[in-house]
Every structure is written in structure tokens, then in C-alpha cells.
mmCIF file of C-alpha atoms in Angstrom:
data_model
loop_
_atom_site.group_PDB
_atom_site.id
_atom_site.type_symbol
_atom_site.label_atom_id
_atom_site.label_comp_id
_atom_site.label_asym_id
_atom_site.label_seq_id
_atom_site.Cartn_x
_atom_site.Cartn_y
_atom_site.Cartn_z
ATOM 1 C CA MET A 1 196.953 67.813 -47.306
ATOM 2 C CA VAL A 2 200.064 66.306 -44.730
ATOM 3 C CA ARG A 3 202.453 63.682 -47.207
ATOM 4 C CA THR A 4 203.492 60.411 -45.442
ATOM 5 C CA ARG A 5 206.029 60.840 -42.761
ATOM 6 C CA ARG A 6 209.728 59.456 -44.087
ATOM 7 C CA PHE A 7 213.312 59.621 -44.359
ATOM 8 C CA TYR A 8 215.391 60.602 -47.083
ATOM 9 C CA HIS A 9 218.673 59.191 -48.011
ATOM 10 C CA GLY A 10 221.076 60.181 -51.290
ATOM 11 C CA LYS A 11 218.634 62.299 -52.734
ATOM 12 C CA VAL A 12 220.142 64.720 -55.156
ATOM 13 C CA PHE A 13 218.410 68.094 -56.038
ATOM 14 C CA ARG A 14 218.990 70.579 -58.761
ATOM 15 C CA LYS A 15 221.383 72.835 -58.815
ATOM 16 C CA ILE A 16 220.304 76.408 -56.966
ATOM 17 C CA PRO A 17 221.530 79.397 -59.635
ATOM 18 C CA VAL A 18 223.419 82.035 -57.558
ATOM 19 C CA LYS A 19 224.047 85.603 -58.798
ATOM 20 C CA LEU A 20 226.532 87.368 -57.382
ATOM 21 C CA SER A 21 226.464 89.907 -55.757
ATOM 22 C CA ASN A 22 228.181 93.301 -55.707
ATOM 23 C CA SER A 23 230.714 92.576 -53.053
ATOM 24 C CA LYS A 24 232.018 96.058 -52.617
ATOM 25 C CA LEU A 25 228.394 96.990 -51.787
ATOM 26 C CA ALA A 26 228.436 98.677 -47.831
ATOM 27 C CA PRO A 27 226.363 96.715 -45.849
ATOM 28 C CA ASP A 28 223.964 99.136 -44.777
ATOM 29 C CA ALA A 29 223.367 99.985 -48.259
ATOM 30 C CA TYR A 30 221.062 96.712 -48.001
ATOM 31 C CA HIS A 31 218.245 96.382 -47.636
ATOM 32 C CA PRO A 32 216.154 93.901 -46.549
ATOM 33 C CA PRO A 33 212.976 92.137 -46.860
ATOM 34 C CA SER A 34 209.958 92.461 -44.884
ATOM 35 C CA GLN A 35 210.507 88.883 -43.851
ATOM 36 C CA VAL A 36 214.161 89.006 -41.800
ATOM 37 C CA ILE A 37 214.584 89.973 -38.622
ATOM 38 C CA LEU A 38 217.518 91.358 -38.258
ATOM 39 C CA LEU A 39 219.228 91.638 -34.945
ATOM 40 C CA PRO A 40 219.633 95.012 -33.048
ATOM 41 C CA GLN A 41 222.633 96.344 -34.407
ATOM 42 C CA THR A 42 224.470 96.863 -30.908
ATOM 43 C CA GLN A 43 227.722 97.684 -29.941
ATOM 44 C CA GLN A 44 228.116 94.624 -27.898
ATOM 45 C CA LEU A 45 226.635 92.671 -30.664
ATOM 46 C CA LYS A 46 229.076 94.149 -33.527
ATOM 47 C CA ALA A 47 231.776 93.665 -29.824
ATOM 48 C CA LEU A 48 230.849 89.753 -30.341
ATOM 49 C CA THR A 49 230.532 88.863 -34.049
ATOM 50 C CA THR A 50 234.204 90.777 -33.995
ATOM 51 C CA ILE A 51 235.389 87.977 -32.287
ATOM 52 C CA ILE A 52 234.499 85.415 -34.209
ATOM 53 C CA ARG A 53 234.824 87.280 -37.480
ATOM 54 C CA ASP A 54 238.757 87.193 -36.300
ATOM 55 C CA LYS A 55 241.145 83.946 -37.694
ATOM 56 C CA ASN A 56 243.247 84.112 -34.947
ATOM 57 C CA THR A 57 240.663 83.890 -31.980
ATOM 58 C CA GLN A 58 240.925 80.688 -30.158
ATOM 59 C CA ARG A 59 238.654 77.719 -30.451
ATOM 60 C CA ALA A 60 237.652 78.024 -26.892
ATOM 61 C CA ASP A 61 237.225 81.375 -27.143
ATOM 62 C CA PHE A 62 234.723 81.485 -30.401
ATOM 63 C CA ILE A 63 232.078 78.910 -29.200
ATOM 64 C CA PHE A 64 232.026 80.935 -26.251
ATOM 65 C CA TYR A 65 231.393 84.287 -28.201
ATOM 66 C CA SER A 66 229.463 82.320 -30.787
ATOM 67 C CA ASP A 67 226.682 80.703 -28.126
ATOM 68 C CA ARG A 68 225.999 84.144 -27.182
ATOM 69 C CA ILE A 69 225.155 85.343 -30.131
ATOM 70 C CA ILE A 70 223.031 82.450 -30.238
ATOM 71 C CA ARG A 71 221.427 82.475 -27.381
ATOM 72 C CA ILE A 72 220.528 86.195 -28.501
ATOM 73 C CA LEU A 73 219.206 84.890 -31.654
ATOM 74 C CA VAL A 74 217.064 82.229 -29.839
ATOM 75 C CA GLU A 75 215.759 84.861 -27.920
ATOM 76 C CA GLU A 76 214.651 86.839 -31.142
ATOM 77 C CA GLY A 77 213.258 83.980 -32.428
ATOM 78 C CA LEU A 78 210.962 83.578 -29.729
ATOM 79 C CA ASN A 79 209.501 87.189 -30.022
ATOM 80 C CA HIS A 80 207.975 86.093 -32.996
ATOM 81 C CA LEU A 81 205.771 83.260 -32.046
ATOM 82 C CA PRO A 82 202.212 84.384 -31.135
ATOM 83 C CA VAL A 83 201.244 84.610 -28.046
ATOM 84 C CA VAL A 84 197.325 84.469 -26.243
ATOM 85 C CA GLU A 85 196.352 86.914 -23.357
ATOM 86 C CA LYS A 86 196.595 84.710 -19.790
ATOM 87 C CA THR A 87 196.014 86.443 -16.378
ATOM 88 C CA VAL A 88 197.747 84.924 -13.578
ATOM 89 C CA VAL A 89 197.367 86.061 -9.346
ATOM 90 C CA THR A 90 201.005 87.026 -7.691
ATOM 91 C CA PRO A 91 202.129 86.698 -4.302
ATOM 92 C CA THR A 92 200.331 89.961 -3.307
ATOM 93 C CA GLY A 93 197.004 88.255 -4.160
ATOM 94 C CA LYS A 94 197.104 90.451 -7.059
ATOM 95 C CA GLU A 95 195.720 89.691 -10.998
ATOM 96 C CA PHE A 96 198.536 89.984 -13.580
ATOM 97 C CA HIS A 97 197.572 90.120 -16.879
ATOM 98 C CA GLY A 98 200.513 89.266 -19.270
ATOM 99 C CA ILE A 99 200.897 86.254 -22.025
ATOM 100 C CA ASP A 100 201.910 83.037 -22.538
ATOM 101 C CA PHE A 101 203.125 81.785 -26.169
ATOM 102 C CA GLN A 102 200.497 80.178 -28.226
ATOM 103 C CA GLY A 103 201.258 76.597 -29.446
ATOM 104 C CA ARG A 104 204.429 74.587 -29.535
ATOM 105 C CA ILE A 105 208.134 74.175 -30.733
ATOM 106 C CA CYS A 106 210.551 72.401 -31.480
ATOM 107 C CA GLY A 107 214.206 72.518 -33.002
ATOM 108 C CA VAL A 108 215.411 71.329 -36.197
ATOM 109 C CA SER A 109 219.155 71.642 -37.068
ATOM 110 C CA ILE A 110 220.989 71.157 -40.431
ATOM 111 C CA MET A 111 224.148 68.821 -40.008
ATOM 112 C CA ARG A 112 226.861 69.627 -39.371
ATOM 113 C CA ALA A 113 227.071 72.861 -38.425
ATOM 114 C CA GLY A 114 223.579 73.792 -37.305
ATOM 115 C CA GLU A 115 223.836 71.659 -34.283
ATOM 116 C CA SER A 116 225.903 73.889 -32.486
ATOM 117 C CA MET A 117 223.189 75.747 -31.955
ATOM 118 C CA GLU A 118 221.442 73.381 -30.192
ATOM 119 C CA GLN A 119 221.993 74.262 -26.646
ATOM 120 C CA GLY A 120 221.530 77.498 -27.054
ATOM 121 C CA LEU A 121 218.169 76.348 -27.832
ATOM 122 C CA ARG A 122 217.612 74.347 -24.980
ATOM 123 C CA ASP A 123 219.234 76.918 -22.433
ATOM 124 C CA VAL A 124 216.451 79.237 -23.069
ATOM 125 C CA CYS A 125 213.437 76.452 -24.070
ATOM 126 C CA ARG A 126 213.702 72.944 -21.346
ATOM 127 C CA SER A 127 213.254 70.050 -22.947
ATOM 128 C CA VAL A 128 213.109 71.206 -25.980
ATOM 129 C CA ARG A 129 212.712 68.138 -29.321
ATOM 130 C CA ILE A 130 215.076 68.926 -31.343
ATOM 131 C CA GLY A 131 215.497 67.658 -35.165
ATOM 132 C CA LYS A 132 217.758 66.074 -37.721
ATOM 133 C CA ILE A 133 218.685 67.273 -40.975
ATOM 134 C CA LEU A 134 221.928 66.597 -43.143
ATOM 135 C CA ILE A 135 222.565 68.132 -46.863
ATOM 136 C CA GLN A 136 225.893 68.060 -48.326
ATOM 137 C CA ARG A 137 226.601 70.416 -50.711
ATOM 138 C CA ASP A 138 229.539 69.716 -54.154
ATOM 139 C CA GLU A 139 232.004 71.928 -52.945
ATOM 140 C CA GLU A 140 232.401 71.706 -57.786
ATOM 141 C CA THR A 141 228.568 72.162 -58.622
ATOM 142 C CA ALA A 142 226.727 73.925 -55.558
ATOM 143 C CA MET A 143 223.909 70.864 -55.643
ATOM 144 C CA PRO A 144 222.459 70.300 -52.440
ATOM 145 C CA LYS A 145 222.606 66.614 -51.873
ATOM 146 C CA LEU A 146 220.384 65.603 -48.834
ATOM 147 C CA TYR A 147 221.135 62.403 -46.868
ATOM 148 C CA TYR A 148 218.993 62.464 -43.412
ATOM 149 C CA ALA A 149 216.331 63.944 -42.022
ATOM 150 C CA LYS A 150 214.553 62.747 -38.501
ATOM 151 C CA PHE A 151 212.073 64.874 -36.854
ATOM 152 C CA PRO A 152 210.043 64.640 -33.882
ATOM 153 C CA PRO A 153 206.624 62.376 -35.010
ATOM 154 C CA ASP A 154 204.086 65.289 -34.227
ATOM 155 C CA ILE A 155 206.239 68.253 -36.461
ATOM 156 C CA ALA A 156 203.526 68.969 -38.280
ATOM 157 C CA SER A 157 202.161 71.158 -35.360
ATOM 158 C CA ARG A 158 204.591 72.827 -34.423
ATOM 159 C CA TYR A 159 206.396 76.236 -34.621
ATOM 160 C CA CYS A 160 209.525 75.166 -35.535
ATOM 161 C CA LEU A 161 212.989 76.988 -35.282
ATOM 162 C CA LEU A 162 215.626 75.887 -37.992
ATOM 163 C CA LEU A 163 219.125 76.155 -37.285
ATOM 164 C CA ASP A 164 222.228 76.717 -39.345
ATOM 165 C CA PRO A 165 224.848 79.431 -38.293
ATOM 166 C CA MET A 166 225.598 81.227 -41.883
ATOM 167 C CA LEU A 167 223.021 81.255 -44.947
ATOM 168 C CA ALA A 168 225.497 81.598 -48.397
ATOM 169 C CA THR A 169 223.741 80.305 -51.484
ATOM 170 C CA GLY A 170 220.446 79.213 -49.531
ATOM 171 C CA GLY A 171 220.719 76.209 -51.267
ATOM 172 C CA SER A 172 220.567 73.632 -48.509
ATOM 173 C CA ALA A 173 218.406 76.311 -46.274
ATOM 174 C CA ILE A 174 216.295 75.633 -48.273
ATOM 175 C CA LYS A 175 216.154 71.600 -49.228
ATOM 176 C CA ALA A 176 215.496 71.608 -45.295
ATOM 177 C CA ILE A 177 212.531 74.263 -45.704
ATOM 178 C CA GLU A 178 211.297 72.226 -48.105
ATOM 179 C CA THR A 179 211.951 68.932 -46.723
ATOM 180 C CA LEU A 180 209.887 70.578 -43.284
ATOM 181 C CA ILE A 181 207.141 71.436 -45.703
ATOM 182 C CA ASP A 182 207.041 67.955 -46.913
ATOM 183 C CA TYR A 183 206.054 66.075 -43.479
ATOM 184 C CA GLY A 184 204.058 68.638 -43.115
ATOM 185 C CA VAL A 185 205.055 71.515 -41.392
ATOM 186 C CA ALA A 186 203.094 75.441 -42.688
ATOM 187 C CA GLU A 187 205.747 77.354 -44.195
ATOM 188 C CA GLU A 188 204.463 80.186 -41.859
ATOM 189 C CA ARG A 189 205.445 78.276 -38.737
ATOM 190 C CA ILE A 190 209.495 77.931 -39.745
ATOM 191 C CA LEU A 191 211.488 80.649 -38.934
ATOM 192 C CA PHE A 192 215.178 80.114 -39.941
ATOM 193 C CA LEU A 193 217.887 81.421 -37.279
ATOM 194 C CA ASN A 194 221.536 82.020 -38.392
ATOM 195 C CA LEU A 195 224.441 84.170 -37.112
ATOM 196 C CA ILE A 196 225.609 85.408 -40.499
ATOM 197 C CA SER A 197 223.729 86.017 -43.850
ATOM 198 C CA CYS A 198 224.263 87.431 -47.234
ATOM 199 C CA PRO A 199 221.539 89.050 -49.709
ATOM 200 C CA GLU A 200 222.158 86.445 -52.585
ATOM 201 C CA GLY A 201 221.114 83.613 -49.693
ATOM 202 C CA ILE A 202 218.407 85.864 -48.323
ATOM 203 C CA ALA A 203 217.100 86.096 -51.697
ATOM 204 C CA ALA A 204 216.470 82.396 -52.491
ATOM 205 C CA VAL A 205 215.202 81.854 -49.809
ATOM 206 C CA VAL A 206 212.426 84.343 -49.172
ATOM 207 C CA GLN A 207 211.616 83.694 -53.070
ATOM 208 C CA LYS A 208 210.841 80.412 -53.487
ATOM 209 C CA PHE A 209 209.097 80.549 -49.334
ATOM 210 C CA PRO A 210 207.629 84.408 -49.262
ATOM 211 C CA THR A 211 205.161 83.709 -45.610
ATOM 212 C CA MET A 212 208.578 82.331 -43.306
ATOM 213 C CA LYS A 213 211.059 84.405 -41.614
ATOM 214 C CA ILE A 214 214.622 84.289 -41.316
ATOM 215 C CA VAL A 215 216.563 85.912 -37.936
ATOM 216 C CA THR A 216 219.800 86.717 -38.347
ATOM 217 C CA ALA A 217 222.710 88.704 -36.496
ATOM 218 C CA GLU A 218 224.684 90.397 -39.463
ATOM 219 C CA ILE A 219 224.386 90.612 -43.061
ATOM 220 C CA ASP A 220 227.649 90.200 -44.938
ATOM 221 C CA ALA A 221 228.265 92.483 -48.205
ATOM 222 C CA GLY A 222 228.018 88.866 -51.030
ATOM 223 C CA LEU A 223 229.008 85.855 -52.204
ATOM 224 C CA ASP A 224 232.926 85.375 -53.042
ATOM 225 C CA GLU A 225 233.737 83.215 -56.470
ATOM 226 C CA LYS A 226 234.026 80.246 -54.719
ATOM 227 C CA LEU A 227 230.387 81.000 -53.263
ATOM 228 C CA TYR A 228 231.661 81.820 -49.920
ATOM 229 C CA ILE A 229 230.254 85.001 -47.959
ATOM 230 C CA ASN A 230 232.499 88.320 -47.593
ATOM 231 C CA PRO A 231 233.771 88.888 -45.707
ATOM 232 C CA GLY A 232 232.477 86.061 -43.431
ATOM 233 C CA LEU A 233 233.817 84.193 -41.105
ATOM 234 C CA GLY A 234 235.566 81.154 -42.843
ATOM 235 C CA ASP A 235 234.090 77.387 -42.172
ATOM 236 C CA PHE A 236 231.659 78.064 -38.867
ATOM 237 C CA GLY A 237 231.213 74.008 -38.046
ATOM 238 C CA CYS A 238 235.277 73.233 -38.493
ATOM 239 C CA ARG A 239 236.122 76.307 -36.387
ATOM 240 C CA TYR A 240 233.417 75.634 -33.435
ATOM 241 C CA PHE A 241 234.248 71.509 -33.538
ATOM 242 C CA GLY A 242 237.518 71.769 -33.797
ATOM 243 C CA THR A 243 238.043 70.353 -37.200
ATOM 244 C CA ASP A 244 239.786 72.956 -38.856
ATOM 245 C CA LYS A 245 243.233 73.786 -39.875
#
């Protein structure tokens, strides 16, 4: 049953328990669950992520190379949407038996950092509809608070690409996914795209939503005592939008 579509304002959720992993664990020793699609760890991708992780990278370069990774993430996300067979006629008059995407998609960005991924989605999917959701986390309690959600009116019938560059504790992602489901989006129709994730966040999201997928560029060792991804890249939103110190 689809619940009535509504706005959310100032709603506070319970604290998400987080179990810190051993940050000394080598990243290649971690084996993500089957719901996680890790981008092929090519030399090109490693070079791109090295640039955006460098604290000395200038903002213009940070934006440029982040956008390149985002484009790759979106393309990979589209690979996991259902397709149907389709036959077309080529200019030579011959038939070609190919495929076509089944169903419609939309994007939903978790503000503010997720908005950095919107253009990459638009570059690949022309005229795509994009919703917004604002969830803020108390830095002391790590308690997520949902302030605002606005989605396309027919979002329940679409496949949803959820956009947020970092997956740390998973608290914001879980509340965003819960909100999408509350709007009628089927869990298995949600793909969560992010640049950097960690085992703690992955475990929290997958345990709560076992039928959705996560598409990520790299998986870091874990969270530190302040619940920051280690080694990470700092505050992605501040670096991308130029509000860092």
C-alpha cells in the first residue's frame, strides 16, 4: 500500500548505532556484500580518486575530477536497471536486435553534497527529473534529522538513483531510503550512488534494506573515533562548493 505523499519538516530520528571497524585493516581485505557494486579498480579511477583525496588539490581540480568519477558512477548505475529486447532498422536497411531500458528513472540528491552529483546524472540522462531531500546530522550525537523532502509526483513508478558522495555511518542514507519507501518507491528500485564508502555504512544500509543496491567508487578502511571516513577526503560538500576553510 502506498502511503499518502507528504512533506517532512524538523523530524528527528533515533540514533543509528555504529560499530567502528579496525581502521588498520587493509581495504583489499574487505569483501563487500553482494548488494554492493564496486567500480572496476582501474588505474584511471585510482588516479582520479588520488587527486580528489589530496588536501592540496585546488577547488577547480577537485570539481573537475569529482565530476569525472560521478559520470562513471552514473553510467555503472544505469547498467543495473532492467532492460527489454528491442529491434531497430539501421540505415543499411538491416535489423539490429538490441535492448532498451525498461521503466523510467529519477534522481534524488541528499542535500547539500548530493547536489554535486546532479549534473553528472543530467549529462547522461537528458531531462531527468531530480528530487531533493535534506537530512542533517548532529555532530555530537550522530542523530539524523530530516528537514525537507520534495520528489516528482510519480516517483513511486520510477527507478530511483539516490545521490550522496559519501557513505559514512549510513544514518542519512537510511533515513533517505525510508523516506523514498514512504513515498511508495519499492526498495529494489533504489540504487544508491556514492564516491567513497566504508564497511560500517555499507553494513548499516544493507542490513536495513537487503534488496537495494549500492554503487560506489572506492571502499575505505573504516570510521575513526569522530565518525569520519578514514582515510577519506574531508568534507566533500565544503570542498566542492568552496565553503571549506
